[in-house]
Amino acid sequence: MSADHFVLKDIIRPNIWALQPYRCARDDYQSGILLDANENSYGHSIAPTKARDNSNYTNGTGNGNDQDAALTDHLAAALHRYPDPSHPQIKEAYAKLRGVAGIENVFLGVGSDEVIDLLFRVSCVPGKDKALICPPTYGMYSVCAQINDIGMVKVPQDTTGGRFTVQVDKVLEETAKDPSIKLVFLCSPGNPTGTAVSLDIIENILQSPLYKGLVVVDEAYIDFTQASHPNTPVSATTLLPKYPNLVVLQTMSKGFGLAAIRLGFAFTSPELNQILSNTKAPYNISAPTAILATQALSEASLKIMRSKAAQILKGRQFLLDAFSKFPQDLGPYVGGLDANFIMVPVLNRETGKPDNSRAERVYQAMAESQGVVVRFRGKELGCVGCLRVTVGTEEENETLLARLRTVFDQIE
Ligand SMILES: Cc1ncc(COP(=O)(O)O)c(C=O)c1O
């Protein structure tokens, strides 16, 4: 099995294919007296903070503050320089973590959101080409499509029995009819479905001559999926060696708990990686981000990441058990349990059925009078009445439950 029908050049916009990328001296030389980039030779201009003046930072107590100080010094020394344009060390560490061959397969973006946008920009001609999504799914695919003036073809998922399945035959029917579809987005596990797309489904689309574009598998929540299924491979990265038409997106925003640093990853063929690199802004990944990401990829940090993922799965089970104790107000969870959130329908107490109007009122009351913000997803396909609840800390979960109880007692 492979993708002999796939020709990258046919998927890339001609202006992007012909692009001569911006080059800087730093692409070739990164050490010595650096007088090439018009930076500020006297360094950054941030005033020292009080904490740092009188600090534990330099008192040699051997606690975590010393580490923080080292990190801060490292950061301070890097601030006045443009960052590395390509960050090979991060790519290498991340590829190793995910069992991917090498850095030529890894692209770094300002969150996976930047990569999603770039994929539209390199492959879809505005006003002409299209992308395909399988609702309910992550909202940014449609937003990026609209920003880039790209049409969207929607193939709804099968939502029978409160579960979600991508309808492969229907996807391929659409792509066969419309060769202007250049991107197919599969969110795995899905947001908001919480359901991993099976590798068989992904491979069926990758290998079908009925579709000649790129298959983008968005694995933002993969660390929770892998923790939920420790003995089964769940990531589409295992398919990369066979399929040059595959792009796998991942991020440090979820499992790694680093949403603020904005670092996303795309695994793909070296050829498409080169095209994405040619098109991105020259220094898209900042030095603070790179320094923190490098730390997050150390063995010690990965251990913490995995232990927090395990804690979150425990919290997910705790919430599921607790939700079942509100039988008049909450139905059984909808979708899957492959991520760090639960989709749960709010019921109408009289009919016992999921109720969008009540769910919306509960959502608002929780945010406005109880100070707990969840997400109302009731207008998405197959999600009537649903709130999407991120698993919190133990304390947050307890508070959520107590406040839900208050709100359910108040809202008809
Ligand atoms: C499915 C999915 N993909 C991508 C993202 C965005 O990730 P990032 O923070 O890396 O831009 C999100 C964020 O919620 C998401 O749910």
Coordinates of C-alpha atoms and ligand atoms in Angstrom, one line a residue:
M1 CA 0.0 0.0 0.0
S2 CA 1.2 3.5 -0.8
A3 CA 0.1 6.6 -2.6
D4 CA 1.4 6.3 -6.2
H5 CA -1.4 8.6 -7.3
F6 CA 0.0 11.5 -5.3
V7 CA 2.1 14.2 -7.0
L8 CA 3.1 17.0 -4.6
K9 CA 3.7 19.5 -7.4
D10 CA 0.0 19.2 -8.4
I11 CA -1.1 20.1 -4.9
I12 CA 1.2 23.1 -4.3
R13 CA 0.2 26.5 -5.7
P14 CA 2.5 27.4 -8.6
N15 CA 3.7 30.7 -7.0
I16 CA 4.7 28.8 -3.9
W17 CA 6.4 26.0 -5.8
A18 CA 8.5 28.7 -7.6
L19 CA 9.2 30.7 -4.4
Q20 CA 12.8 31.7 -3.7
P21 CA 12.7 31.8 0.1
Y22 CA 14.1 34.7 2.2
R23 CA 17.6 33.9 3.4
C24 CA 19.6 35.5 6.1
A25 CA 23.3 35.3 7.1
R26 CA 22.2 33.5 10.2
D27 CA 21.0 30.6 8.0
D28 CA 24.8 30.0 7.4
Y29 CA 26.6 31.4 10.4
Q30 CA 25.3 31.5 14.0
S31 CA 28.4 32.3 16.1
G32 CA 31.1 34.9 16.4
I33 CA 30.6 38.7 16.6
L34 CA 27.2 38.9 15.1
L35 CA 26.9 42.2 13.2
D36 CA 24.7 40.9 10.4
A37 CA 21.1 41.4 11.5
N38 CA 20.8 45.0 12.9
E39 CA 20.0 43.7 16.4
N40 CA 20.7 45.8 19.6
S41 CA 24.3 45.0 20.5
Y42 CA 23.8 46.2 24.1
G43 CA 21.1 43.6 24.8
H44 CA 17.6 43.8 26.0
S45 CA 16.0 46.7 27.8
I46 CA 13.9 45.0 30.5
A47 CA 14.4 46.4 34.0
P48 CA 15.4 43.8 36.6
T49 CA 12.5 42.7 38.7
K50 CA 12.4 43.1 42.5
A51 CA 12.2 39.3 43.0
R52 CA 15.4 39.0 41.1
D53 CA 17.2 41.8 43.0
N54 CA 16.7 40.5 46.5
S55 CA 16.4 37.0 45.5
N56 CA 16.6 33.4 46.3
Y57 CA 17.7 33.3 42.7
T58 CA 21.3 33.6 43.4
N59 CA 21.6 32.5 47.0
G60 CA 22.7 29.0 46.2
T61 CA 20.0 27.3 48.3
G62 CA 19.8 24.5 45.7
N63 CA 16.1 24.6 45.4
G64 CA 14.0 25.0 42.2
N65 CA 14.8 28.7 42.1
D66 CA 18.3 28.0 41.0
Q67 CA 17.0 26.2 38.0
D68 CA 14.6 29.1 37.4
A69 CA 17.5 31.5 37.6
A70 CA 19.5 29.5 35.1
L71 CA 16.5 29.5 32.7
T72 CA 16.0 33.2 33.2
D73 CA 19.7 33.9 32.5
H74 CA 19.7 31.8 29.4
L75 CA 16.6 33.6 28.2
A76 CA 18.0 37.0 29.0
A77 CA 21.1 36.3 27.1
A78 CA 19.1 35.2 24.0
L79 CA 16.6 38.0 23.9
H80 CA 18.3 40.6 21.7
R81 CA 19.2 38.0 19.0
Y82 CA 16.8 36.8 16.3
P83 CA 16.1 33.1 17.1
D84 CA 17.4 30.2 15.1
P85 CA 15.4 30.2 11.9
S86 CA 14.9 26.4 12.0
H87 CA 15.6 25.0 15.6
P88 CA 17.1 21.6 14.5
Q89 CA 17.6 20.5 18.2
I90 CA 14.0 20.8 19.0
K91 CA 13.0 19.0 15.8
E92 CA 15.5 16.2 16.6
A93 CA 14.2 15.8 20.2
Y94 CA 10.6 15.9 19.1
A95 CA 11.1 13.4 16.2
K96 CA 12.9 11.1 18.6
L97 CA 10.0 11.3 21.1
R98 CA 7.5 10.4 18.5
G99 CA 9.6 7.7 16.8
V100 CA 9.8 9.6 13.5
A101 CA 12.9 9.2 11.3
G102 CA 14.5 12.6 11.3
I103 CA 14.4 16.3 11.4
E104 CA 13.7 16.6 7.7
N105 CA 10.2 15.3 8.6
V106 CA 9.5 17.9 11.2
F107 CA 8.1 21.5 10.7
L108 CA 7.6 23.9 13.6
G109 CA 4.7 26.4 13.7
V110 CA 3.4 29.1 16.1
G111 CA 0.9 26.6 17.5
S112 CA -0.7 24.0 15.2
D113 CA -3.0 26.9 14.2
E114 CA -0.2 28.5 12.2
V115 CA 0.5 25.2 10.4
I116 CA -3.2 24.9 9.5
D117 CA -3.2 28.3 8.0
L118 CA 0.1 27.6 6.1
L119 CA -1.3 24.4 4.7
F120 CA -4.1 26.5 3.1
R121 CA -1.7 29.1 1.9
V122 CA 0.7 26.6 0.2
S123 CA -1.9 24.4 -1.4
C124 CA -5.2 26.1 -2.1
V125 CA -5.6 28.8 -4.7
P126 CA -8.0 31.5 -3.2
G127 CA -11.3 31.6 -4.9
K128 CA -10.7 28.3 -6.6
D129 CA -9.6 25.4 -4.5
K130 CA -11.4 23.7 -1.6
A131 CA -10.8 21.8 1.6
L132 CA -12.9 19.0 3.2
I133 CA -13.9 18.6 6.8
C134 CA -16.0 16.1 8.7
P135 CA -18.2 17.9 11.2
P136 CA -18.4 18.2 14.1
T137 CA -14.8 19.2 14.1
Y138 CA -12.3 21.9 15.2
G139 CA -13.5 25.4 14.2
M140 CA -10.2 26.8 12.9
Y141 CA -10.3 24.7 9.7
S142 CA -13.3 26.7 8.5
V143 CA -12.0 30.0 9.8
C144 CA -8.7 29.6 8.0
A145 CA -10.6 28.5 4.9
Q146 CA -12.7 31.6 5.0
I147 CA -9.7 33.9 5.6
N148 CA -7.9 32.4 2.6
D149 CA -11.1 32.5 0.5
I150 CA -11.2 28.7 0.2
G151 CA -14.4 26.7 -0.3
M152 CA -15.3 24.1 2.3
V153 CA -16.9 20.7 1.5
K154 CA -18.5 19.1 4.6
V155 CA -19.0 15.4 5.0
P156 CA -20.8 14.9 8.3
Q157 CA -19.6 12.1 10.6
D158 CA -22.0 9.3 11.3
T159 CA -23.4 10.1 14.7
T160 CA -25.4 7.0 15.4
G161 CA -25.8 6.1 19.1
G162 CA -23.9 9.2 20.3
R163 CA -20.7 8.0 18.7
F164 CA -18.8 9.6 15.8
T165 CA -17.3 7.9 12.8
V166 CA -15.8 9.5 9.7
Q167 CA -17.7 8.2 6.6
V168 CA -14.8 7.2 4.4
D169 CA -16.9 6.3 1.3
K170 CA -18.7 9.6 1.4
V171 CA -15.4 11.5 1.8
L172 CA -14.0 9.7 -1.3
E173 CA -17.2 10.2 -3.2
E174 CA -16.8 14.0 -2.7
T175 CA -13.1 14.0 -3.5
A176 CA -13.7 12.0 -6.7
K177 CA -16.3 14.4 -7.8
D178 CA -14.3 17.5 -7.1
P179 CA -10.5 17.5 -7.9
S180 CA -10.3 21.1 -6.5
I181 CA -10.3 19.6 -3.0
K182 CA -6.6 19.9 -1.9
L183 CA -6.9 19.3 1.8
V184 CA -8.8 16.7 3.9
F185 CA -8.8 17.5 7.6
L186 CA -9.3 14.6 10.1
C187 CA -9.2 15.6 13.7
S188 CA -7.9 12.7 15.8
P189 CA -9.0 12.6 18.6
G190 CA -11.7 14.9 17.4
N191 CA -12.6 18.2 19.1
P192 CA -15.4 18.1 20.2
T193 CA -16.0 14.4 19.6
G194 CA -13.2 13.1 21.9
T195 CA -12.9 10.3 19.4
A196 CA -9.7 9.0 17.8
V197 CA -10.1 8.3 14.1
S198 CA -8.9 4.7 13.4
L199 CA -5.7 4.3 11.5
D200 CA -7.6 2.1 9.0
I201 CA -9.9 5.0 8.1
I202 CA -6.9 7.3 7.7
E203 CA -5.1 4.8 5.6
N204 CA -8.1 4.2 3.4
I205 CA -8.2 7.8 2.4
L206 CA -4.4 8.1 2.0
Q207 CA -4.2 5.2 -0.4
S208 CA -7.2 5.9 -2.5
P209 CA -6.6 7.1 -6.0
L210 CA -10.0 8.9 -5.7
Y211 CA -8.2 11.6 -3.7
K212 CA -5.1 13.3 -4.9
G213 CA -4.6 15.9 -2.2
L214 CA -3.1 16.0 1.3
V215 CA -4.6 14.2 4.3
V216 CA -4.1 16.4 7.4
V217 CA -4.5 14.4 10.7
D218 CA -4.7 16.9 13.6
E219 CA -3.5 15.1 16.8
A220 CA -3.6 18.0 19.2
Y221 CA -4.7 15.7 22.0
I222 CA -2.6 12.7 21.2
D223 CA -0.8 12.5 24.5
F224 CA -4.1 11.8 26.3
T225 CA -5.1 9.3 23.6
Q226 CA -1.9 7.4 24.0
A227 CA -2.3 7.4 27.7
S228 CA -5.9 6.1 27.3
H229 CA -4.7 3.2 25.1
P230 CA -1.2 2.5 26.3
N231 CA -0.8 -0.8 24.3
T232 CA -2.1 0.3 20.9
P233 CA -0.5 2.6 18.4
V234 CA -2.9 5.5 18.0
S235 CA -0.8 8.1 16.2
A236 CA -0.8 8.4 12.4
T237 CA 2.9 9.1 12.6
T238 CA 3.4 5.4 12.1
L239 CA 2.0 5.8 8.5
L240 CA 4.5 8.6 7.6
P241 CA 7.1 6.3 5.9
K242 CA 4.4 5.0 3.5
Y243 CA 2.5 8.1 2.6
P244 CA 4.0 11.4 1.2
N245 CA 0.4 12.8 1.1
L246 CA 0.1 12.7 5.0
V247 CA 0.6 15.6 7.4
V248 CA 0.3 14.9 11.1
L249 CA -0.2 18.0 13.3
Q250 CA 0.7 17.9 17.0
T251 CA 1.2 20.6 19.6
M252 CA 2.7 21.5 23.0
S253 CA -0.6 23.2 24.0
K254 CA -2.4 20.2 25.5
G255 CA -0.4 17.2 26.8
F256 CA 2.7 19.3 27.6
G257 CA 0.6 22.1 29.2
L258 CA 2.4 24.8 27.3
A259 CA -0.4 26.6 25.4
A260 CA 1.2 29.9 26.2
I261 CA 4.5 29.3 24.3
R262 CA 2.6 28.6 21.0
L263 CA 4.5 25.7 19.6
G264 CA 3.0 23.3 17.1
F265 CA 4.5 20.5 15.0
A266 CA 3.8 19.1 11.6
F267 CA 5.2 15.7 10.6
T268 CA 5.3 15.3 6.8
S269 CA 7.5 14.4 3.8
P270 CA 10.9 16.3 3.5
E271 CA 9.6 17.8 0.3
L272 CA 6.4 19.3 1.8
N273 CA 8.4 20.3 4.9
Q274 CA 10.7 22.3 2.6
I275 CA 7.8 24.1 1.0
L276 CA 6.3 25.0 4.4
S277 CA 9.7 26.2 5.6
N278 CA 10.1 28.4 2.5
T279 CA 6.7 30.0 3.1
K280 CA 6.7 30.6 6.9
A281 CA 7.9 33.9 8.4
P282 CA 11.7 33.7 8.7
Y283 CA 11.9 33.5 12.6
N284 CA 8.4 32.2 13.4
I285 CA 9.5 30.3 16.6
S286 CA 10.7 32.7 19.3
A287 CA 13.8 32.2 21.5
P288 CA 11.7 32.0 24.7
T289 CA 9.5 29.4 23.1
A290 CA 12.5 27.4 21.9
I291 CA 14.2 27.5 25.3
L292 CA 11.1 26.3 27.1
A293 CA 10.3 23.7 24.5
T294 CA 13.9 22.3 24.8
Q295 CA 13.4 22.0 28.6
A296 CA 10.0 20.4 28.1
L297 CA 11.6 17.7 25.9
S298 CA 14.1 16.6 28.6
E299 CA 13.6 13.1 30.1
A300 CA 12.7 14.6 33.4
S301 CA 10.1 16.9 31.9
L302 CA 8.6 14.1 29.8
K303 CA 8.2 12.0 32.9
I304 CA 6.2 14.9 34.5
M305 CA 4.1 15.3 31.3
R306 CA 3.2 11.6 31.3
S307 CA 2.3 11.7 35.0
K308 CA 0.1 14.7 34.5
A309 CA -1.6 13.0 31.6
A310 CA -2.3 10.0 33.8
Q311 CA -3.6 12.3 36.5
I312 CA -6.0 13.9 34.0
L313 CA -7.3 10.5 32.9
K314 CA -8.1 9.7 36.6
G315 CA -9.9 13.1 36.8
R316 CA -11.8 12.2 33.7
Q317 CA -13.0 9.0 35.2
F318 CA -13.8 10.8 38.5
L319 CA -16.0 13.3 36.6
L320 CA -17.7 10.6 34.5
D321 CA -18.7 8.8 37.7
A322 CA -19.8 12.0 39.3
F323 CA -21.9 13.0 36.2
S324 CA -23.8 9.7 36.4
K325 CA -25.0 10.9 39.8
F326 CA -27.1 13.6 38.1
P327 CA -29.4 11.3 36.2
Q328 CA -32.2 13.9 35.9
D329 CA -29.8 16.6 34.6
L330 CA -27.0 14.9 32.6
G331 CA -27.1 12.1 30.1
P332 CA -24.4 9.6 29.3
Y333 CA -21.3 11.1 27.7
V334 CA -21.4 11.7 24.0
G335 CA -18.5 10.7 21.7
G336 CA -15.3 9.1 22.9
L337 CA -12.8 9.3 25.8
D338 CA -9.6 9.9 23.9
A339 CA -8.8 13.4 25.1
N340 CA -8.8 15.6 28.2
F341 CA -12.4 16.6 28.0
I342 CA -15.9 15.1 28.2
M343 CA -19.0 16.0 26.2
V344 CA -22.0 15.6 28.3
P345 CA -25.6 16.4 27.4
V346 CA -27.8 18.5 29.7
L347 CA -31.3 16.9 29.9
N348 CA -34.7 18.4 30.1
R349 CA -36.1 17.2 33.5
E350 CA -39.5 16.6 32.0
T351 CA -38.7 14.8 28.8
G352 CA -35.4 13.2 29.9
K353 CA -34.0 14.3 26.5
P354 CA -30.9 16.5 25.7
D355 CA -32.1 20.1 25.7
N356 CA -30.1 22.9 24.0
S357 CA -32.1 25.7 25.7
R358 CA -31.5 24.3 29.2
A359 CA -27.8 23.5 28.3
E360 CA -27.3 27.1 27.2
R361 CA -28.8 28.5 30.4
V362 CA -26.7 26.1 32.5
Y363 CA -23.6 27.2 30.6
Q364 CA -24.3 30.9 31.2
A365 CA -25.2 30.5 34.8
M366 CA -22.1 28.4 35.5
A367 CA -19.9 31.2 33.9
E368 CA -21.8 34.2 35.2
S369 CA -22.9 33.3 38.7
Q370 CA -20.6 30.4 39.5
G371 CA -17.3 31.4 38.0
V372 CA -16.8 28.1 36.1
V373 CA -16.5 28.3 32.3
V374 CA -17.2 25.2 30.2
R375 CA -18.1 25.2 26.5
F376 CA -21.6 25.0 25.1
R377 CA -21.4 22.7 22.0
G378 CA -25.1 22.0 21.5
K379 CA -25.3 23.5 18.0
E380 CA -22.7 21.1 16.6
L381 CA -23.9 18.0 14.7
G382 CA -24.7 15.1 17.0
C383 CA -24.1 17.2 20.1
V384 CA -27.6 18.4 21.1
G385 CA -27.6 19.7 24.7
C386 CA -23.9 19.1 25.1
L387 CA -21.4 20.9 27.3
R388 CA -17.8 20.2 26.6
V389 CA -16.0 20.0 30.0
T390 CA -12.2 20.1 30.2
V391 CA -10.9 17.8 33.0
G392 CA -9.6 20.1 35.7
T393 CA -7.4 19.6 38.8
E394 CA -8.9 17.6 41.6
E395 CA -10.0 20.8 43.3
E396 CA -11.4 22.3 40.2
N397 CA -13.4 19.1 39.4
E398 CA -14.9 19.1 42.9
T399 CA -15.8 22.8 42.6
L400 CA -17.4 22.2 39.1
L401 CA -19.6 19.4 40.6
A402 CA -20.7 21.5 43.6
R403 CA -21.6 24.4 41.3
L404 CA -23.3 22.3 38.8
R405 CA -25.5 21.0 41.6
T406 CA -26.4 24.5 42.6
V407 CA -27.2 25.5 39.0
F408 CA -29.3 22.4 38.3
D409 CA -31.4 23.1 41.4
Q410 CA -32.0 26.7 40.1
I411 CA -32.6 26.1 36.4
E412 CA -35.8 24.4 35.1
Ligands
LIG1 C1 -8.1 19.9 17.4 C2 -7.3 21.1 17.7 N1 -6.3 21.4 16.9 C3 -5.5 22.4 17.1 C4 -5.7 23.3 18.2 C5 -4.8 24.5 18.3 O1 -3.6 24.1 18.8 P1 -2.4 25.1 19.0 O2 -2.5 25.7 20.4 O3 -1.2 24.3 18.8 O4 -2.5 26.2 18.0 C6 -6.7 23.0 19.0 C7 -6.9 23.9 20.2 O5 -7.9 23.8 20.9 C8 -7.5 21.9 18.8 O6 -8.5 21.6 19.6

